Coordinates of C-alpha atoms in Angstrom, one line a residue:
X806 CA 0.0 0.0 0.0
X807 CA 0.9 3.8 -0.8
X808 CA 3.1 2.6 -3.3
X809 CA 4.9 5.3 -5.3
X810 CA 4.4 3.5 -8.4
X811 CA 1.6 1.4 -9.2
X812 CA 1.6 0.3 -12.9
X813 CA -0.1 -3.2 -11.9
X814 CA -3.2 -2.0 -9.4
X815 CA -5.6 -1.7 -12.2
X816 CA -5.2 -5.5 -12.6
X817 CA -5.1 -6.6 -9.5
X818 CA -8.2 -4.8 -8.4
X819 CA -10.0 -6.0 -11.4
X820 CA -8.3 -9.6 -10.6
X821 CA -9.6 -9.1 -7.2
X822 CA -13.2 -8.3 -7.9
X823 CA -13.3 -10.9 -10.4
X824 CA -12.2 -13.5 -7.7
X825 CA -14.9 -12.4 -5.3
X826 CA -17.2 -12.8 -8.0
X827 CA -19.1 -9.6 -6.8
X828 CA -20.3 -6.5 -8.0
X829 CA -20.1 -3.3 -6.0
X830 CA -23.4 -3.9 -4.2
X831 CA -20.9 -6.2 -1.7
X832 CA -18.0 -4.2 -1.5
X833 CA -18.8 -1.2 0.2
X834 CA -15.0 -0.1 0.2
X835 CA -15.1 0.3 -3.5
X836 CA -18.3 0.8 -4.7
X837 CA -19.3 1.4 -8.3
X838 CA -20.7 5.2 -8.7
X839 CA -24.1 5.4 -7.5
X840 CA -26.3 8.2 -5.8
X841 CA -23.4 9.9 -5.1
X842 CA -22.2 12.2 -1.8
X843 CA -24.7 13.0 0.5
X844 CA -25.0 16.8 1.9
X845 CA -21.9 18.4 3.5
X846 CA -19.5 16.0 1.8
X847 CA -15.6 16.3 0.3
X848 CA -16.3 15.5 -3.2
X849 CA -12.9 14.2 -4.7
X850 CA -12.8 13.6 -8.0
X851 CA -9.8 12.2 -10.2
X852 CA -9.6 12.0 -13.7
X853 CA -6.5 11.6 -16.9
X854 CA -7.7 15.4 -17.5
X855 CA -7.6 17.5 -14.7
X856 CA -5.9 15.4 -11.9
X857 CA -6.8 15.4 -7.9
X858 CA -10.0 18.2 -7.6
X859 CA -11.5 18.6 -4.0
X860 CA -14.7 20.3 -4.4
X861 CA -15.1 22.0 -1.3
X862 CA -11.3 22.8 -0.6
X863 CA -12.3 24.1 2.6
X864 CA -14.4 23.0 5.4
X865 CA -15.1 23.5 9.2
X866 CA -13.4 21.8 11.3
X867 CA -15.1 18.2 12.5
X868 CA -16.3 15.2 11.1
X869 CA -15.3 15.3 8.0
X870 CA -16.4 12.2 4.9
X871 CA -14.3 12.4 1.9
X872 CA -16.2 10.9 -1.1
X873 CA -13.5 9.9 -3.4
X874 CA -14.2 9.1 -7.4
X875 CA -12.2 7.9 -9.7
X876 CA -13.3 8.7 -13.2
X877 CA -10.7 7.3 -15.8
X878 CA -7.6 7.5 -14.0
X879 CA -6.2 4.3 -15.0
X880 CA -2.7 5.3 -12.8
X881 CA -4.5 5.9 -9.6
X882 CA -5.8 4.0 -7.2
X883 CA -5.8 5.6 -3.7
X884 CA -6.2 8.9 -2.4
X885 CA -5.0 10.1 0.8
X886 CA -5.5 13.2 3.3
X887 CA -2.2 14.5 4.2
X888 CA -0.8 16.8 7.6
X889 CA 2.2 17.3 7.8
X890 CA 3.4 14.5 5.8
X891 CA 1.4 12.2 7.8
X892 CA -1.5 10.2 6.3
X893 CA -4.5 10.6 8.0
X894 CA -7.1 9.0 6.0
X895 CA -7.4 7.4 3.0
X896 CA -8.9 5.1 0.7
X897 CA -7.3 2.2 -1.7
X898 CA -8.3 0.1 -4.3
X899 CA -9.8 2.6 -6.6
X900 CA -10.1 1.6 -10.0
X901 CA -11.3 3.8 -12.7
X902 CA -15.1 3.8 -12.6
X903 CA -15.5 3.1 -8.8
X904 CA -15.7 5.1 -5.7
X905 CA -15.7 4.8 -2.0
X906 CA -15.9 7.5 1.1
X907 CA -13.9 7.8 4.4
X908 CA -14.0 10.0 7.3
X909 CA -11.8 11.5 9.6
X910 CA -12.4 13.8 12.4
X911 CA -9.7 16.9 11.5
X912 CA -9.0 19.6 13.5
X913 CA -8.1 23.2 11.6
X914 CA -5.2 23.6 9.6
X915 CA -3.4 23.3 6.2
X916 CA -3.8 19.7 4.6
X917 CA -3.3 18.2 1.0
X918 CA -5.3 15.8 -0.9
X919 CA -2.6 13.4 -2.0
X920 CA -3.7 11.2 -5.5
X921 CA -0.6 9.0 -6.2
X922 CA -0.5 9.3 -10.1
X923 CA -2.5 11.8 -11.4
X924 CA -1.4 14.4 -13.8
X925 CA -2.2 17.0 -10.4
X926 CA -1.2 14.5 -7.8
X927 CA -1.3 17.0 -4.7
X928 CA -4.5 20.2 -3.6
X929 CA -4.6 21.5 -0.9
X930 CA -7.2 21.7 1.4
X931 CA -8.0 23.8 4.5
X932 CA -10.1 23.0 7.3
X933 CA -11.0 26.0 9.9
X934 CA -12.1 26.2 13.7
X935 CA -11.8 23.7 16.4
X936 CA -13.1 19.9 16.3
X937 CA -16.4 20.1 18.8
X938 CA -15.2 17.9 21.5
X939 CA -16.9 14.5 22.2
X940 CA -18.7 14.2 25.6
X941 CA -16.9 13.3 28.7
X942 CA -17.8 9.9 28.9
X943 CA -17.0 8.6 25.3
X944 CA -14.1 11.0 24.9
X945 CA -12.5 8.9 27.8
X946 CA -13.9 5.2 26.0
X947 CA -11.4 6.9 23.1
X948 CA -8.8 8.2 24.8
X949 CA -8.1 4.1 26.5
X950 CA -8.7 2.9 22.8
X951 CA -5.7 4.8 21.2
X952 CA -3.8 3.9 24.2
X953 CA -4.6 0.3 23.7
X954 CA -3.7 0.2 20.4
X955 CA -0.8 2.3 20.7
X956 CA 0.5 -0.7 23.5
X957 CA -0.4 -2.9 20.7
X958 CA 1.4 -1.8 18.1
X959 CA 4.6 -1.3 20.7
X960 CA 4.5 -4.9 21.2
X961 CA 4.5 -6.3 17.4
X962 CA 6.6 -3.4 16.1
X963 CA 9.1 -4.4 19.2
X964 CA 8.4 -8.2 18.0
X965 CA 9.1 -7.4 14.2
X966 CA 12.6 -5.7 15.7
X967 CA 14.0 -8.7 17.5
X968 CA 12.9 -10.9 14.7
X969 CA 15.4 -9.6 12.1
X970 CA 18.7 -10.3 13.5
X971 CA 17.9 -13.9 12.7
X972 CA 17.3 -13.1 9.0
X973 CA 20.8 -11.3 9.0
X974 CA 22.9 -13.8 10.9
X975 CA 21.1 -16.5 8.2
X976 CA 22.1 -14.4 5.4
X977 CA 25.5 -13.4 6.9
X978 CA 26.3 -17.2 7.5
X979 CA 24.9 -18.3 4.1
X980 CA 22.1 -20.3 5.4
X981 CA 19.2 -20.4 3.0
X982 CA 16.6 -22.3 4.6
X983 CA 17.2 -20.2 8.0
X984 CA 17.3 -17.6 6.0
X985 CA 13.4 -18.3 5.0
X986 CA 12.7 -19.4 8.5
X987 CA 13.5 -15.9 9.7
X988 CA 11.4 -14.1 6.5
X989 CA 8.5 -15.9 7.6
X990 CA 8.7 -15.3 11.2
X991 CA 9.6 -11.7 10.6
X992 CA 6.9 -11.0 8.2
X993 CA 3.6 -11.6 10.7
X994 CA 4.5 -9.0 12.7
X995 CA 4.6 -6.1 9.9
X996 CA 2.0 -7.5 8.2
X997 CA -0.1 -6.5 11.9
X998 CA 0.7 -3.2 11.5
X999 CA 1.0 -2.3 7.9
X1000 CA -1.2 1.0 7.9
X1001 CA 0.7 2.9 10.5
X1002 CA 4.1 2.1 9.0
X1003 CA 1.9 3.7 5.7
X1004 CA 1.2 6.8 7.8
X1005 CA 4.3 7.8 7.6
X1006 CA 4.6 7.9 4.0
X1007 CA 8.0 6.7 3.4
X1008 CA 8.8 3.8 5.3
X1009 CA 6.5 1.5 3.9
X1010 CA 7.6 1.8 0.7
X1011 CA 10.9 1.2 1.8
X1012 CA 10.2 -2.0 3.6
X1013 CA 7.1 -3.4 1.8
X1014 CA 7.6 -2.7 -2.0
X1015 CA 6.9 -5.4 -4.5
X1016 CA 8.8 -5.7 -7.8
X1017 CA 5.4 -4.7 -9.8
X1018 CA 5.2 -1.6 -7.6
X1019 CA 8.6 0.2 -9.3
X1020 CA 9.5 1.0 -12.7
X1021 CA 12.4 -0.9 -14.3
X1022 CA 15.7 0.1 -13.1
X1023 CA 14.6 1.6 -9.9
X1024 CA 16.1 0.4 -6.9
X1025 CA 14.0 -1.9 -4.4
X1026 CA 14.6 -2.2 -1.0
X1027 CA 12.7 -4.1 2.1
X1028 CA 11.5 -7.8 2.2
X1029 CA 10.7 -8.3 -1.2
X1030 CA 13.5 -8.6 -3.1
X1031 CA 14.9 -10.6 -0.3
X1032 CA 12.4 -12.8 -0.8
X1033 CA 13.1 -12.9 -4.3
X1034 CA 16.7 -14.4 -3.8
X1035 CA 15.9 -17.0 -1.4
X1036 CA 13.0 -18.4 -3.3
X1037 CA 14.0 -18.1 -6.7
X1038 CA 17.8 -17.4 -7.0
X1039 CA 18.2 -19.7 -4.1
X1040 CA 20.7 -17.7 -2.9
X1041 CA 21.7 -15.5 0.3
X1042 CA 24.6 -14.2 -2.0
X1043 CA 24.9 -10.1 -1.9
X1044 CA 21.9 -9.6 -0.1
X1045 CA 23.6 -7.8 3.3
X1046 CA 23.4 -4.4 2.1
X1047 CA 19.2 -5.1 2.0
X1048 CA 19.4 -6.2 5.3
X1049 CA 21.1 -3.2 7.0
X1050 CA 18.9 -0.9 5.0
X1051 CA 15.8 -3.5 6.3
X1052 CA 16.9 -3.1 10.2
X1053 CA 17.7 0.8 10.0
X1054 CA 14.1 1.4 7.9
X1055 CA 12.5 -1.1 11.2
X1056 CA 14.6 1.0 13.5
X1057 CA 12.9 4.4 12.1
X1058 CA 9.8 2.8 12.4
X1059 CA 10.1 1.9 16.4
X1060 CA 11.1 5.2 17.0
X1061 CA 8.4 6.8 15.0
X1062 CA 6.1 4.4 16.7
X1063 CA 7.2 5.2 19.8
X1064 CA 6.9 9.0 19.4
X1065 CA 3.1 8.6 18.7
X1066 CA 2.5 6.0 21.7
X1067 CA 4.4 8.4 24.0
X1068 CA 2.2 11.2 23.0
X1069 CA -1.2 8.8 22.8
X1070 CA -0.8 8.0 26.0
X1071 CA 0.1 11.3 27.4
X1072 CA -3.0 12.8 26.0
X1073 CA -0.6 15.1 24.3
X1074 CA -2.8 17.6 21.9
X1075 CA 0.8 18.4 20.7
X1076 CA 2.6 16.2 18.0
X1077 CA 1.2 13.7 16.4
X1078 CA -0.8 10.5 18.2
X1079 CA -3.0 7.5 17.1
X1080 CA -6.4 9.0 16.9
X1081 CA -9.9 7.0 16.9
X1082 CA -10.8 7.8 13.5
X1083 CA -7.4 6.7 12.4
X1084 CA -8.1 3.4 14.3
X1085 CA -11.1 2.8 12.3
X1086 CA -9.8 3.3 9.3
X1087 CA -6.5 1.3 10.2
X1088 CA -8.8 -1.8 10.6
X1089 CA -10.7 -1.6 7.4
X1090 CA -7.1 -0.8 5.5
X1091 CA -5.9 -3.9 6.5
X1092 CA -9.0 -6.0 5.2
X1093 CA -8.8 -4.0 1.7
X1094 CA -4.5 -4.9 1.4
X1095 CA -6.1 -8.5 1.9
X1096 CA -8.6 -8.6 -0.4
X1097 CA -5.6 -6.4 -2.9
X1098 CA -3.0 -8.5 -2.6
X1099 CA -3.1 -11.4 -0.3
X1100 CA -6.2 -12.7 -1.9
X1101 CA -4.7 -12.7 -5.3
X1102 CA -1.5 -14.5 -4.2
X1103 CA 0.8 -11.2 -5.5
X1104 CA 2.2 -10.5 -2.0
X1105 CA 4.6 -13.2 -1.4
X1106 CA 4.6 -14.0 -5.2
X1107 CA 8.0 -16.1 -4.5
X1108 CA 7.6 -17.6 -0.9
X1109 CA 3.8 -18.3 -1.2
X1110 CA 3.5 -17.0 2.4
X1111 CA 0.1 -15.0 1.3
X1112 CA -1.9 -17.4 4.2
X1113 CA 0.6 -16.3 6.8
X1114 CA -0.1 -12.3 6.0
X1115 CA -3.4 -13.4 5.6
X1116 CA -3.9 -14.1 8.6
X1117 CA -1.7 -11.4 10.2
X1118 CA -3.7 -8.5 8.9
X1119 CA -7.0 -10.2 9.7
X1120 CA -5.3 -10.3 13.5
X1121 CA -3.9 -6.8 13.1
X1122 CA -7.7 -5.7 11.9
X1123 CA -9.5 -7.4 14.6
X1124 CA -6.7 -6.1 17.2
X1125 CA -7.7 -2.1 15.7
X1126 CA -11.6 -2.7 15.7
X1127 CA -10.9 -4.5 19.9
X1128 CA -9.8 -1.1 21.4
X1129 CA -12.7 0.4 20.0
X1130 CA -15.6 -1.5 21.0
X1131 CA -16.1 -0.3 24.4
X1132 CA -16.3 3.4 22.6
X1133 CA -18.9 1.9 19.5
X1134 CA -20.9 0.0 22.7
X1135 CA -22.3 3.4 23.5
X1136 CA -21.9 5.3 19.9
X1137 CA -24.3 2.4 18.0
X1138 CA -24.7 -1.0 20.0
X1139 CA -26.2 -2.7 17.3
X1140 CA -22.5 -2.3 15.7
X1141 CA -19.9 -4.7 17.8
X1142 CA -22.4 -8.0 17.9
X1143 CA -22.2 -7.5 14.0
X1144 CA -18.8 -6.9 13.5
X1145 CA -17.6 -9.7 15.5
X1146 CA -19.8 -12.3 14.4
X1147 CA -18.6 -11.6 10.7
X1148 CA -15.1 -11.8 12.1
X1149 CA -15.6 -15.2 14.2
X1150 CA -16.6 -16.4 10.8
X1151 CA -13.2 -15.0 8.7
X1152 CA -11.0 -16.0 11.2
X1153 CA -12.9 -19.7 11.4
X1154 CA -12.2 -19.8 7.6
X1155 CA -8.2 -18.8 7.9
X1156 CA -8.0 -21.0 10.4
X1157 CA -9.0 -23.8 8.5
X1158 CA -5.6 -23.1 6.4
X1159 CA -2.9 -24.1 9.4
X1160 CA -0.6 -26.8 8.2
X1161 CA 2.5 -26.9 10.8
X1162 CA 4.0 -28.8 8.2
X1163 CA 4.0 -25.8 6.4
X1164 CA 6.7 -23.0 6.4
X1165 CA 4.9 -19.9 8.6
X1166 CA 2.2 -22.6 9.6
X1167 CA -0.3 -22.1 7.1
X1168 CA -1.2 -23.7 3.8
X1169 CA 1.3 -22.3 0.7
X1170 CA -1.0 -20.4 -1.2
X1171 CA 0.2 -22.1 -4.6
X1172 CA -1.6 -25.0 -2.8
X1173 CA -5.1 -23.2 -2.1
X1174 CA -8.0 -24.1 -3.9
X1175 CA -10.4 -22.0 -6.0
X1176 CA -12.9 -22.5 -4.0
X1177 CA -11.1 -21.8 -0.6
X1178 CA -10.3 -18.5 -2.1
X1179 CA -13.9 -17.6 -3.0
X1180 CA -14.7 -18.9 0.8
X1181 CA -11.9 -16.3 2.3
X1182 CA -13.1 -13.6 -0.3
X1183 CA -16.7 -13.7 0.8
X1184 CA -16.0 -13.9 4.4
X1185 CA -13.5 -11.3 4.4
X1186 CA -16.2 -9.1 2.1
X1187 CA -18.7 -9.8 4.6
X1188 CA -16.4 -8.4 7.1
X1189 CA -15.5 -5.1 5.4
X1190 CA -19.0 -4.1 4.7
X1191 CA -19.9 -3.1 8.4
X1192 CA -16.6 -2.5 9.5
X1193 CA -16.3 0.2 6.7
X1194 CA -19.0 2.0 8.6
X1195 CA -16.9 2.4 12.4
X1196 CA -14.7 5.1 11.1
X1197 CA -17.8 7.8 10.1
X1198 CA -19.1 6.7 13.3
X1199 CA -16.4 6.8 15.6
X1200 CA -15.6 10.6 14.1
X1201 CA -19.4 11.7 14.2
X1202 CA -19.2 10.7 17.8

């Protein structure tokens, strides 16, 4: 996700659609045009002619939906809303002809709407006033979500940093099949996590780029072309240099991890901090890299570890949407009994995938049936639709 470079999204979106066998009415993440924004909405619109348009480019300070279209831009296929180089909502998977909304509660200030691709990638857009502040009670449900999640993502970002050194020493001592060992085991825990390292803007890229992702010629750095060389070259030959950049990019991202969780849990209205909205929207993002990627079988196109990520961002997802349910308990009750029975059901479905036998200890995906994958692809659609809702709620609230 927030790849620089996308020349092969339009495919895999359509490849991904066509797998689920569904039309837009299922997939409320990327929904073919319809009715169209409702009253008091971000209209984003994004075309081959006239780029990234936000129509208003201002608005009061609050809830905020963004309701994003994508025309006939066949190189686009997210749009983000930026502060300060920090990501703070967005929405993927946005072939031409479809659209989707997200919302985010923003507070006033200078932000840019950010549409990878487009002949005017960047507007910006200004938002004025104060957020109204959410009452007492629920601010407080919240305020022990981000914290929670921010202890969360401590714990597998700290995970994902003790799991490398075994990948280096493997390399460094020319041991391929430890070498994969360590990939697999180091992959789970960034796959939890994937849309704050995304946040950022820089660092995933760095550490999650696939080949299709960059132009020919340009340099690729992070798990995937290490990935590359133990499956297919068979080799741990010249691949040191990846692995320092891989532990210093890791590095960054436990400090810049550690920066927001300091300042989540000190109720800091300074810096930057996980915020609910940005919770909400972390859980769905996950589903939507699944149903992108994982699905499809493009992620670990070498290794065949797509189960194992699979699985990770369905945990990662159901991790997010956890902190928040005490918080969505008073905002809509009806919303958590939903959610998590659709989830019991997804994560019954992975689950039927473990094979210890198996490198990562789930079923290679080269060994997945057809109809397995139309199983996890309605699950995990069945999933998405409700939990699409939680961010619009949580930033009404």
């Amino acid at each position: 996700m927030n790849r620089t470079t996308r020349s092969l999204l339009p495919l895999t979106v359509a490849a991904s659609l066509l797998l689920s066998g569904c039309g837009s009415d299922s997939d409320s993440s990327s929904d073919k045009k319809s009715d169209g924004p409702s009253s008091g909405t971000i209209e984003i619109t994004v075309s081959e002619a006239d780029g990234c348009v936000a129509e208003p480019d201002t608005a009061p300070a609050g809830a905020l939906t963004f309701h994003v279209t994508n025309v006939d831009a066949a190189g686009v296929t997210e749009v983000e809303v930026v502060s300060d180089q920090r990501i703070r909502g967005e929405k993927e998977n946005l072939a031409p002809g479809f659209d989707a909304t997200f919302s985010a509660k923003l507070d006033g200030g200078q932000y840019e709407i950010y549409c990878p691709g487009a002949t005017t990638e960047k507007v910006p857009f200004t938002v004025t006033g104060e957020a109204p502040q959410t009452s007492d009670d629920l601010s407080v449900l919240l305020q022990q979500a981000t914290v929670d999640y921010a202890e969360y993502i401590d714990t597998q970002v700290g995970a994902l940093q003790e799991s490398l050194p075994a990948l280096v020493d493997a390399i460094a001592d020319g041991d391929l099949e430890a070498a994969k060992i360590a990939y697999a085991n180091s992959r789970v825990f960034y796959e939890k996590i994937e849309p704050v390292a995304e946040s950022f803007g820089d660092l995933d890229p760095a550490i999650d780029l696939r080949e299709g992702d960059v132009a020919a010629g340009e340099d690729l750095t992070g798990f995937h072309p290490i990935e590359k060389a133990l499956w297919i070259d068979g080799s741990t030959d010249g691949l040191e240099e990846l692995t320092t950049q891989l532990t210093a990019d890791v590095d960054d991202l436990k400090g810049r991890t550690g920066e927001l969780s300091k300042n989540t849990k000190a109720d800091s209205a300074d810096g930057d901090r996980y915020l609910p909205d940005e919770i909400a929207n972390g859980a769905v993002a996950l589903l939507d890299e699944v149903q992108q990627s994982k699905i499809t079988g493009e992620e670990e196109a070498y290794s065949h570890l797509d189960i194992v990520d699979f699985q990770a961002n369905v945990e990662g997802s159901l991790q997010a949407f956890a902190t928040l349910k005490p918080a969505l308990d008073q905002i809509d009750e009806t919303l958590v009994p939903t959610i998590s029975d659709k989830f019991d059901l997804l994560v019954a479905e992975v689950q039927k995938l473990k094979d210890p036998q198996s490198l990562g200890g789930y079923v290679a995906y080269d060994k997945v049936t057809d109809a397995q994958k139309k199983t996890l692809t309605d699950s995990l659609l069945a999933v998405i639709e409700p939990l699409s809702t939680i961010s619009s709620k949580v930033a009404n609230a």
